[in-house]
GROMACS .gro file of C-alpha atoms in nm:
model
  397
    1MET     CA    1  -1.362   1.207   1.883
    2PHE     CA    2  -1.426   0.870   2.048
    3ILE     CA    3  -1.121   0.775   2.255
    4ALA     CA    4  -1.039   0.436   2.405
    5GLU     CA    5  -0.776   0.324   2.652
    6ILE     CA    6  -0.644  -0.025   2.725
    7ILE     CA    7  -0.535  -0.142   3.070
    8SER     CA    8  -0.358  -0.477   3.105
    9VAL     CA    9  -0.377  -0.614   3.459
   10GLY     CA   10  -0.125  -0.860   3.599
   11THR     CA   11   0.210  -0.852   3.777
   12GLU     CA   12   0.339  -1.116   3.536
   13LEU     CA   13   0.275  -0.873   3.249
   14LEU     CA   14   0.428  -0.582   3.437
   15LEU     CA   15   0.749  -0.775   3.505
   16GLY     CA   16   0.778  -0.903   3.149
   17GLU     CA   17   0.732  -1.268   3.242
   18ILE     CA   18   0.473  -1.310   2.967
   19THR     CA   19   0.415  -1.107   2.653
   20ASP     CA   20   0.101  -0.894   2.642
   21THR     CA   21  -0.043  -1.005   2.310
   22ASN     CA   22  -0.397  -0.908   2.416
   23ALA     CA   23  -0.317  -0.536   2.413
   24VAL     CA   24  -0.167  -0.568   2.064
   25TYR     CA   25  -0.479  -0.749   1.942
   26LEU     CA   26  -0.716  -0.495   2.094
   27ALA     CA   27  -0.516  -0.200   1.961
   28ASN     CA   28  -0.547  -0.341   1.608
   29GLU     CA   29  -0.917  -0.409   1.659
   30LEU     CA   30  -0.978  -0.050   1.770
   31LYS     CA   31  -0.765   0.089   1.487
   32ALA     CA   32  -0.960  -0.110   1.230
   33ARG     CA   33  -1.280   0.051   1.357
   34GLY     CA   34  -1.150   0.405   1.362
   35VAL     CA   35  -1.138   0.428   1.742
   36VAL     CA   36  -0.865   0.659   1.868
   37LEU     CA   37  -0.623   0.503   2.118
   38HIS     CA   38  -0.398   0.743   2.305
   39HIS     CA   39  -0.279   0.528   2.597
   40LYS     CA   40  -0.206   0.167   2.688
   41ASN     CA   41  -0.117   0.086   3.047
   42THR     CA   42   0.004  -0.219   3.237
   43VAL     CA   43  -0.058  -0.240   3.611
   44GLY     CA   44   0.030  -0.510   3.864
   45ASP     CA   45  -0.203  -0.695   4.097
   46ASN     CA   46  -0.254  -0.413   4.344
   47LEU     CA   47  -0.605  -0.285   4.418
   48GLN     CA   48  -0.522   0.079   4.475
   49ARG     CA   49  -0.296   0.103   4.169
   50ILE     CA   50  -0.556  -0.072   3.953
   51ALA     CA   51  -0.823   0.173   4.073
   52ASP     CA   52  -0.596   0.473   4.020
   53THR     CA   53  -0.518   0.356   3.665
   54ILE     CA   54  -0.886   0.309   3.584
   55ARG     CA   55  -0.973   0.649   3.734
   56LYS     CA   56  -0.710   0.827   3.528
   57ALA     CA   57  -0.813   0.642   3.213
   58LEU     CA   58  -1.176   0.750   3.264
   59GLU     CA   59  -1.062   1.113   3.276
   60ARG     CA   60  -0.916   1.076   2.924
   61ALA     CA   61  -1.120   0.814   2.742
   62ASP     CA   62  -1.479   0.726   2.654
   63LEU     CA   63  -1.408   0.352   2.655
   64VAL     CA   64  -1.173   0.179   2.900
   65ILE     CA   65  -1.087  -0.183   2.825
   66LEU     CA   66  -0.930  -0.399   3.095
   67GLY     CA   67  -0.773  -0.737   3.031
   68GLY     CA   68  -0.687  -0.992   3.301
   69GLY     CA   69  -0.741  -1.001   3.675
   70LEU     CA   70  -1.078  -1.179   3.655
   71GLY     CA   71  -0.963  -1.508   3.804
   72PRO     CA   72  -1.087  -1.660   4.132
   73THR     CA   73  -0.787  -1.587   4.355
   74ASP     CA   74  -0.716  -1.303   4.595
   75ASP     CA   75  -0.469  -1.138   4.357
   76ASP     CA   76  -0.731  -1.114   4.079
   77LEU     CA   77  -0.850  -0.762   4.153
   78THR     CA   78  -0.996  -0.613   3.837
   79ARG     CA   79  -1.357  -0.646   3.957
   80GLU     CA   80  -1.270  -0.487   4.291
   81GLY     CA   81  -1.084  -0.206   4.113
   82ILE     CA   82  -1.382  -0.118   3.892
   83ALA     CA   83  -1.620  -0.135   4.189
   84LEU     CA   84  -1.393   0.093   4.394
   85VAL     CA   85  -1.376   0.355   4.121
   86LEU     CA   86  -1.752   0.350   4.063
   87GLY     CA   87  -1.827   0.346   4.438
   88GLU     CA   88  -2.033   0.027   4.423
   89THR     CA   89  -2.026  -0.300   4.616
   90PRO     CA   90  -1.998  -0.631   4.427
   91GLU     CA   91  -2.257  -0.893   4.514
   92VAL     CA   92  -2.305  -1.250   4.401
   93GLU     CA   93  -2.532  -1.270   4.097
   94PRO     CA   94  -2.745  -1.584   4.152
   95SER     CA   95  -2.774  -1.673   3.782
   96LEU     CA   96  -2.395  -1.653   3.736
   97LEU     CA   97  -2.340  -1.868   4.045
   98GLU     CA   98  -2.585  -2.127   3.919
   99HIS     CA   99  -2.422  -2.128   3.576
  100LEU     CA  100  -2.072  -2.171   3.719
  101LYS     CA  101  -2.177  -2.448   3.954
  102GLY     CA  102  -2.340  -2.617   3.657
  103MET     CA  103  -2.013  -2.603   3.458
  104TYR     CA  104  -1.831  -2.785   3.735
  105ALA     CA  105  -2.113  -3.033   3.793
  106ALA     CA  106  -2.118  -3.123   3.423
  107ARG     CA  107  -1.758  -3.240   3.466
  108GLY     CA  108  -1.831  -3.425   3.787
  109ARG     CA  109  -1.661  -3.169   4.008
  110GLU     CA  110  -1.770  -2.940   4.288
  111MET     CA  111  -1.706  -2.568   4.239
  112PRO     CA  112  -1.426  -2.441   4.468
  113LEU     CA  113  -1.547  -2.170   4.705
  114SER     CA  114  -1.291  -1.924   4.567
  115ASN     CA  115  -1.467  -1.926   4.230
  116THR     CA  116  -1.761  -1.748   4.393
  117LYS     CA  117  -1.598  -1.410   4.329
  118GLN     CA  118  -1.624  -1.479   3.957
  119THR     CA  119  -2.002  -1.453   3.999
  120TRP     CA  120  -1.986  -1.103   4.147
  121LEU     CA  121  -2.156  -0.812   3.977
  122ILE     CA  122  -2.213  -0.444   4.055
  123PRO     CA  123  -2.533  -0.250   3.972
  124SER     CA  124  -2.366  -0.057   3.686
  125ALA     CA  125  -2.236  -0.370   3.514
  126ILE     CA  126  -2.373  -0.653   3.310
  127ALA     CA  127  -2.199  -0.990   3.282
  128LEU     CA  128  -2.037  -1.093   2.952
  129ASP     CA  129  -2.077  -1.460   2.874
  130ASN     CA  130  -1.763  -1.674   2.864
  131PRO     CA  131  -1.852  -2.016   2.721
  132ILE     CA  132  -1.491  -2.140   2.721
  133GLY     CA  133  -1.381  -2.028   3.067
  134THR     CA  134  -1.502  -1.971   3.421
  135ALA     CA  135  -1.454  -1.592   3.429
  136PRO     CA  136  -1.742  -1.387   3.287
  137GLY     CA  137  -1.652  -1.038   3.170
  138TRP     CA  138  -1.799  -0.710   3.287
  139MET     CA  139  -1.939  -0.418   3.092
  140ALA     CA  140  -2.015  -0.120   3.314
  141GLN     CA  141  -2.165   0.210   3.199
  142LYS     CA  142  -2.174   0.522   3.408
  143ASP     CA  143  -2.178   0.896   3.335
  144GLY     CA  144  -2.143   0.833   2.962
  145LYS     CA  145  -1.830   0.624   3.002
  146VAL     CA  146  -1.796   0.252   2.928
  147ILE     CA  147  -1.570   0.010   3.116
  148VAL     CA  148  -1.513  -0.337   2.971
  149ALA     CA  149  -1.327  -0.610   3.159
  150MET     CA  150  -1.233  -0.935   2.986
  151PRO     CA  151  -1.037  -1.243   3.098
  152GLY     CA  152  -0.664  -1.269   3.027
  153PRO     CA  153  -0.640  -1.599   2.832
  154PRO     CA  154  -0.622  -1.478   2.469
  155GLN     CA  155  -0.873  -1.730   2.332
  156GLU     CA  156  -1.132  -1.629   2.592
  157MET     CA  157  -1.063  -1.258   2.547
  158LYS     CA  158  -1.087  -1.265   2.165
  159LYS     CA  159  -1.410  -1.466   2.167
  160MET     CA  160  -1.566  -1.235   2.426
  161TRP     CA  161  -1.453  -0.925   2.238
  162LYS     CA  162  -1.608  -1.041   1.910
  163GLU     CA  163  -1.925  -1.201   2.042
  164GLN     CA  164  -2.006  -1.004   2.356
  165VAL     CA  165  -1.838  -0.665   2.351
  166LEU     CA  166  -1.846  -0.544   1.990
  167PRO     CA  167  -2.223  -0.601   1.945
  168ARG     CA  168  -2.285  -0.390   2.258
  169LEU     CA  169  -2.053  -0.102   2.173
  170ASN     CA  170  -2.213   0.188   1.996
  171LEU     CA  171  -1.897   0.283   1.814
  172PRO     CA  172  -1.905   0.600   1.604
  173GLU     CA  173  -1.906   0.567   1.228
  174ARG     CA  174  -1.541   0.649   1.170
  175ALA     CA  175  -1.283   0.483   0.952
  176LEU     CA  176  -0.904   0.497   0.952
  177TYR     CA  177  -0.703   0.485   0.630
  178HIS     CA  178  -0.337   0.406   0.677
  179VAL     CA  179  -0.050   0.293   0.462
  180THR     CA  180   0.301   0.196   0.572
  181LEU     CA  181   0.576   0.266   0.320
  182HIS     CA  182   0.893   0.058   0.359
  183THR     CA  183   1.230   0.217   0.285
  184SER     CA  184   1.584   0.088   0.274
  185GLY     CA  185   1.923   0.252   0.238
  186ILE     CA  186   1.840   0.563   0.441
  187GLY     CA  187   1.834   0.637   0.813
  188GLU     CA  188   1.541   0.768   1.017
  189SER     CA  189   1.705   1.106   1.081
  190ASN     CA  190   1.775   1.152   0.707
  191ILE     CA  191   1.411   1.073   0.634
  192ALA     CA  192   1.300   1.325   0.895
  193ASP     CA  193   1.516   1.591   0.729
  194ILE     CA  194   1.371   1.512   0.386
  195LEU     CA  195   1.010   1.510   0.505
  196GLY     CA  196   1.049   1.830   0.704
  197ASP     CA  197   0.734   1.975   0.858
  198ILE     CA  198   0.507   1.707   0.712
  199THR     CA  199   0.575   1.496   1.021
  200LEU     CA  200   0.441   1.773   1.244
  201GLN     CA  201   0.093   1.793   1.095
  202ALA     CA  202  -0.184   1.639   1.303
  203SER     CA  203  -0.382   1.478   1.023
  204PRO     CA  204  -0.312   1.321   0.785
  205SER     CA  205  -0.037   1.211   1.020
  206VAL     CA  206   0.309   1.107   0.898
  207ALA     CA  207   0.528   0.908   1.137
  208THR     CA  208   0.861   0.726   1.098
  209TYR     CA  209   0.959   0.400   1.265
  210ALA     CA  210   1.306   0.240   1.266
  211ARG     CA  211   1.274  -0.135   1.203
  212LYS     CA  212   1.517  -0.419   1.154
  213HIS     CA  213   1.446  -0.417   0.781
  214GLY     CA  214   1.479  -0.038   0.740
  215VAL     CA  215   1.270   0.266   0.821
  216ASP     CA  216   0.892   0.262   0.781
  217VAL     CA  217   0.687   0.573   0.710
  218ARG     CA  218   0.320   0.556   0.806
  219VAL     CA  219   0.060   0.792   0.661
  220ALA     CA  220  -0.279   0.784   0.834
  221HIS     CA  221  -0.604   0.977   0.832
  222MET     CA  222  -0.946   0.927   0.989
  223ALA     CA  223  -1.280   1.027   0.837
  224ASN     CA  224  -1.641   0.915   0.828
  225THR     CA  225  -1.573   0.652   0.561
  226LEU     CA  226  -1.265   0.468   0.445
  227GLU     CA  227  -1.292   0.613   0.095
  228GLU     CA  228  -1.320   0.964   0.234
  229ALA     CA  229  -1.019   0.909   0.461
  230LYS     CA  230  -0.816   0.772   0.171
  231GLN     CA  231  -0.905   1.066  -0.053
  232GLN     CA  232  -0.815   1.319   0.216
  233ALA     CA  233  -0.480   1.145   0.279
  234ALA     CA  234  -0.395   1.117  -0.090
  235ALA     CA  235  -0.206   1.447  -0.129
  236THR     CA  236   0.010   1.383   0.177
  237GLU     CA  237   0.081   1.025   0.074
  238ALA     CA  238   0.176   1.139  -0.276
  239LEU     CA  239   0.413   1.400  -0.134
  240VAL     CA  240   0.583   1.142   0.090
  241ARG     CA  241   0.619   0.902  -0.205
  242GLU     CA  242   0.767   1.180  -0.417
  243LYS     CA  243   1.021   1.285  -0.152
  244LEU     CA  244   1.133   0.930  -0.064
  245GLY     CA  245   1.071   0.762  -0.400
  246LYS     CA  246   1.413   0.608  -0.461
  247PHE     CA  247   1.424   0.459  -0.111
  248ILE     CA  248   1.075   0.305  -0.108
  249TYR     CA  249   1.061  -0.061  -0.202
  250GLY     CA  250   0.712  -0.157  -0.092
  251GLN     CA  251   0.421  -0.098   0.139
  252ASP     CA  252   0.225  -0.272   0.414
  253LYS     CA  253   0.283  -0.651   0.387
  254ASP     CA  254   0.560  -0.620   0.126
  255THR     CA  255   0.912  -0.720   0.223
  256LEU     CA  256   1.233  -0.643   0.040
  257GLN     CA  257   1.273  -1.011  -0.043
  258SER     CA  258   0.912  -1.062  -0.150
  259VAL     CA  259   0.910  -0.771  -0.397
  260SER     CA  260   1.250  -0.875  -0.539
  261LEU     CA  261   1.170  -1.245  -0.573
  262ASP     CA  262   0.824  -1.176  -0.718
  263GLN     CA  263   0.983  -0.946  -0.975
  264LEU     CA  264   1.240  -1.214  -1.060
  265GLN     CA  265   0.966  -1.469  -1.109
  266ALA     CA  266   0.765  -1.229  -1.325
  267ARG     CA  267   1.073  -1.181  -1.545
  268LYS     CA  268   1.131  -1.558  -1.552
  269GLU     CA  269   1.473  -1.505  -1.393
  270THR     CA  270   1.639  -1.692  -1.108
  271LEU     CA  271   1.876  -1.629  -0.819
  272ALA     CA  272   2.151  -1.823  -0.642
  273VAL     CA  273   2.314  -1.704  -0.319
  274PHE     CA  274   2.645  -1.760  -0.141
  275GLU     CA  275   2.648  -1.641   0.218
  276GLY     CA  276   3.010  -1.598   0.318
  277PHE     CA  277   2.917  -1.361   0.602
  278THR     CA  278   2.545  -1.358   0.674
  279SER     CA  279   2.524  -1.705   0.831
  280GLY     CA  280   2.195  -1.813   0.679
  281SER     CA  281   2.020  -1.480   0.739
  282LEU     CA  282   1.960  -1.435   0.365
  283SER     CA  283   1.829  -1.786   0.316
  284SER     CA  284   1.586  -1.749   0.606
  285LYS     CA  285   1.449  -1.433   0.445
  286LEU     CA  286   1.428  -1.582   0.096
  287GLY     CA  287   1.252  -1.901   0.204
  288GLN     CA  288   1.139  -2.146  -0.061
  289HIS     CA  289   1.045  -1.905  -0.340
  290PRO     CA  290   1.038  -2.062  -0.690
  291ALA     CA  291   1.281  -1.797  -0.822
  292LEU     CA  292   1.550  -1.918  -0.582
  293ARG     CA  293   1.775  -2.184  -0.736
  294GLY     CA  294   1.999  -2.248  -0.435
  295VAL     CA  295   2.172  -2.107  -0.129
  296ILE     CA  296   2.514  -2.191   0.016
  297SER     CA  297   2.620  -2.057   0.354
  298SER     CA  298   2.980  -2.119   0.456
  299ALA     CA  299   3.286  -1.934   0.586
  300ASP     CA  300   3.507  -2.234   0.510
  301HIS     CA  301   3.777  -2.127   0.265
  302GLY     CA  302   3.792  -2.469   0.102
  303ILE     CA  303   3.421  -2.459   0.019
  304GLN     CA  304   3.452  -2.098  -0.094
  305VAL     CA  305   3.735  -2.191  -0.331
  306ASP     CA  306   3.523  -2.474  -0.461
  307PHE     CA  307   3.252  -2.217  -0.537
  308GLY     CA  308   3.480  -1.978  -0.726
  309LEU     CA  309   3.698  -1.786  -0.480
  310THR     CA  310   4.041  -1.781  -0.645
  311PRO     CA  311   4.353  -1.866  -0.440
  312HIS     CA  312   4.500  -1.537  -0.560
  313THR     CA  313   4.215  -1.327  -0.416
  314LEU     CA  314   4.213  -1.536  -0.099
  315SER     CA  315   4.585  -1.485  -0.036
  316GLU     CA  316   4.628  -1.130  -0.167
  317GLU     CA  317   4.300  -0.958  -0.075
  318GLY     CA  318   4.131  -1.193   0.169
  319ALA     CA  319   3.799  -1.379   0.186
  320ASP     CA  320   3.634  -1.060   0.314
  321SER     CA  321   3.726  -0.844   0.012
  322VAL     CA  322   3.511  -0.698  -0.262
  323ASN     CA  323   3.665  -0.927  -0.522
  324ALA     CA  324   3.593  -1.228  -0.301
  325ALA     CA  325   3.225  -1.130  -0.300
  326ILE     CA  326   3.226  -1.093  -0.679
  327GLU     CA  327   3.397  -1.429  -0.735
  328LEU     CA  328   3.160  -1.611  -0.497
  329ALA     CA  329   2.858  -1.450  -0.661
  330ARG     CA  330   2.985  -1.555  -1.002
  331GLY     CA  331   3.064  -1.904  -0.880
  332VAL     CA  332   2.728  -1.973  -0.720
  333LYS     CA  333   2.549  -1.829  -1.024
  334GLU     CA  334   2.730  -2.075  -1.249
  335ARG     CA  335   2.695  -2.369  -1.010
  336PHE     CA  336   2.316  -2.334  -0.993
  337ALA     CA  337   2.274  -2.203  -1.351
  338ALA     CA  338   2.087  -1.898  -1.222
  339THR     CA  339   2.030  -1.560  -1.385
  340TYR     CA  340   2.189  -1.380  -1.089
  341GLY     CA  341   2.447  -1.476  -0.829
  342LEU     CA  342   2.439  -1.286  -0.499
  343ALA     CA  343   2.714  -1.310  -0.236
  344THR     CA  344   2.803  -1.160   0.101
  345VAL     CA  345   3.145  -1.137   0.270
  346GLY     CA  346   3.267  -0.932   0.564
  347ASN     CA  347   3.477  -0.885   0.870
  348LEU     CA  348   3.329  -0.854   1.220
  349ASP     CA  349   3.644  -0.687   1.353
  350THR     CA  350   3.650  -0.402   1.101
  351HIS     CA  351   3.266  -0.386   1.071
  352GLU     CA  352   3.313  -0.374   0.692
  353THR     CA  353   3.106  -0.601   0.471
  354HIS     CA  354   3.058  -0.634   0.095
  355VAL     CA  355   2.778  -0.768  -0.121
  356ALA     CA  356   2.804  -0.848  -0.491
  357LEU     CA  357   2.546  -0.929  -0.757
  358VAL     CA  358   2.662  -1.095  -1.078
  359SER     CA  359   2.475  -1.154  -1.402
  360ASP     CA  360   2.573  -1.209  -1.764
  361GLN     CA  361   2.568  -0.829  -1.803
  362GLY     CA  362   2.835  -0.771  -1.537
  363HIS     CA  363   2.837  -0.709  -1.165
  364GLN     CA  364   2.733  -0.454  -0.902
  365THR     CA  365   2.870  -0.426  -0.550
  366ALA     CA  366   2.787  -0.243  -0.230
  367THR     CA  367   2.998  -0.188   0.081
  368LEU     CA  368   2.861  -0.138   0.431
  369ASN     CA  369   3.069  -0.003   0.716
  370TRP     CA  370   2.886   0.084   1.037
  371VAL     CA  371   2.921   0.004   1.404
  372GLY     CA  372   2.699  -0.260   1.559
  373THR     CA  373   2.675  -0.601   1.718
  374PRO     CA  374   2.747  -0.910   1.503
  375ASP     CA  375   2.372  -0.973   1.472
  376GLN     CA  376   2.314  -0.616   1.357
  377LEU     CA  377   2.596  -0.638   1.101
  378ILE     CA  378   2.454  -0.963   0.963
  379GLU     CA  379   2.103  -0.818   0.945
  380ARG     CA  380   2.220  -0.500   0.773
  381THR     CA  381   2.437  -0.693   0.529
  382SER     CA  382   2.157  -0.929   0.429
  383ASN     CA  383   1.928  -0.629   0.381
  384GLY     CA  384   2.202  -0.458   0.180
  385ALA     CA  385   2.229  -0.762  -0.045
  386LEU     CA  386   1.854  -0.766  -0.103
  387MET     CA  387   1.854  -0.391  -0.170
  388LEU     CA  388   2.129  -0.435  -0.431
  389LEU     CA  389   1.916  -0.701  -0.599
  390PHE     CA  390   1.605  -0.482  -0.581
  391LYS     CA  391   1.782  -0.177  -0.727
  392THR     CA  392   1.937  -0.386  -1.003
  393LEU     CA  393   1.599  -0.526  -1.102
  394ARG     CA  394   1.460  -0.171  -1.100
  395GLY     CA  395   1.752  -0.048  -1.314
  396GLU     CA  396   1.890   0.180  -1.042
  397ALA     CA  397   2.209  -0.004  -0.937
   0.00000   0.00000   0.00000
């Protein structure tokens, strides 16, 4: 098994002052090529801690990728860290120095003396060309292990990875098949109970992830080819689909709204929405899809009455009642002449919300009652509304 490890260098990353998008990019790049990644680390600008992190990574991985810390200043210490671990002394590489001086001269400037450290090299390393920055990368090989260091600016790192690193890596012929199944209407612990021991098997692996839109279940397997990996994962994937079937609404890039709206469009049906509780959350999810006739978002009782909320329901049951949701769904359906009207109402104090879906065939409702912050309640309610639409279209509501 070929194992890689990523080390992000920089105190600004460690303290959360900037987001480490490079590590996310590299993790996806490695995954796409079937390279196993067991650890990602972030370390500040401290020579000894950088060296310790590299040393520990080399004990576990065949390929160690460092990002950042290749600048010209005293706190850019990635080169020194690699040299310390490998027991070598960096020296100025004349061709790199000439190249860097030439870059400055071409712009009518003299190279600052501090940039000289960007022309350092150790005997075990080769320089990786950086045509859009001043920091060349390093690729060092020793005792069967490979260390790659690339600059922190994402554009420079991605270009160097594609053009300089990948062609030099002798990656094993392995491929990873993976599929992420999206569920709604069930919690992660309930899914774990249903799946049982499947989540304990090493490969094909089955893992659950709680997301804002629901719980995702990822099935993955690695083999020599993608087709082989897919075939070997097929039985496990089928078992997961069978166990969670009624909760699964899509996979990979699917969203609850995309599968529902696409189905509406395929059936030549339309949707109108009144958001009495979700404050535009539904409309931001639904976007500008052709199946969407219109969206109204308002907690104003006058506007709600104008869209179908009856004074009787408002005074006797309240604007956060089930019947209020039904009346608003019916009203917005009629106002926009849509096939379906969908409405949300709720109460932040009681944590109880209702969604209603109305069509010419009748109505369906769903009630949600769970603790959470206002943002969580709004998110769950908008997802609940979309799930009611999805189940209705699938004939399960």
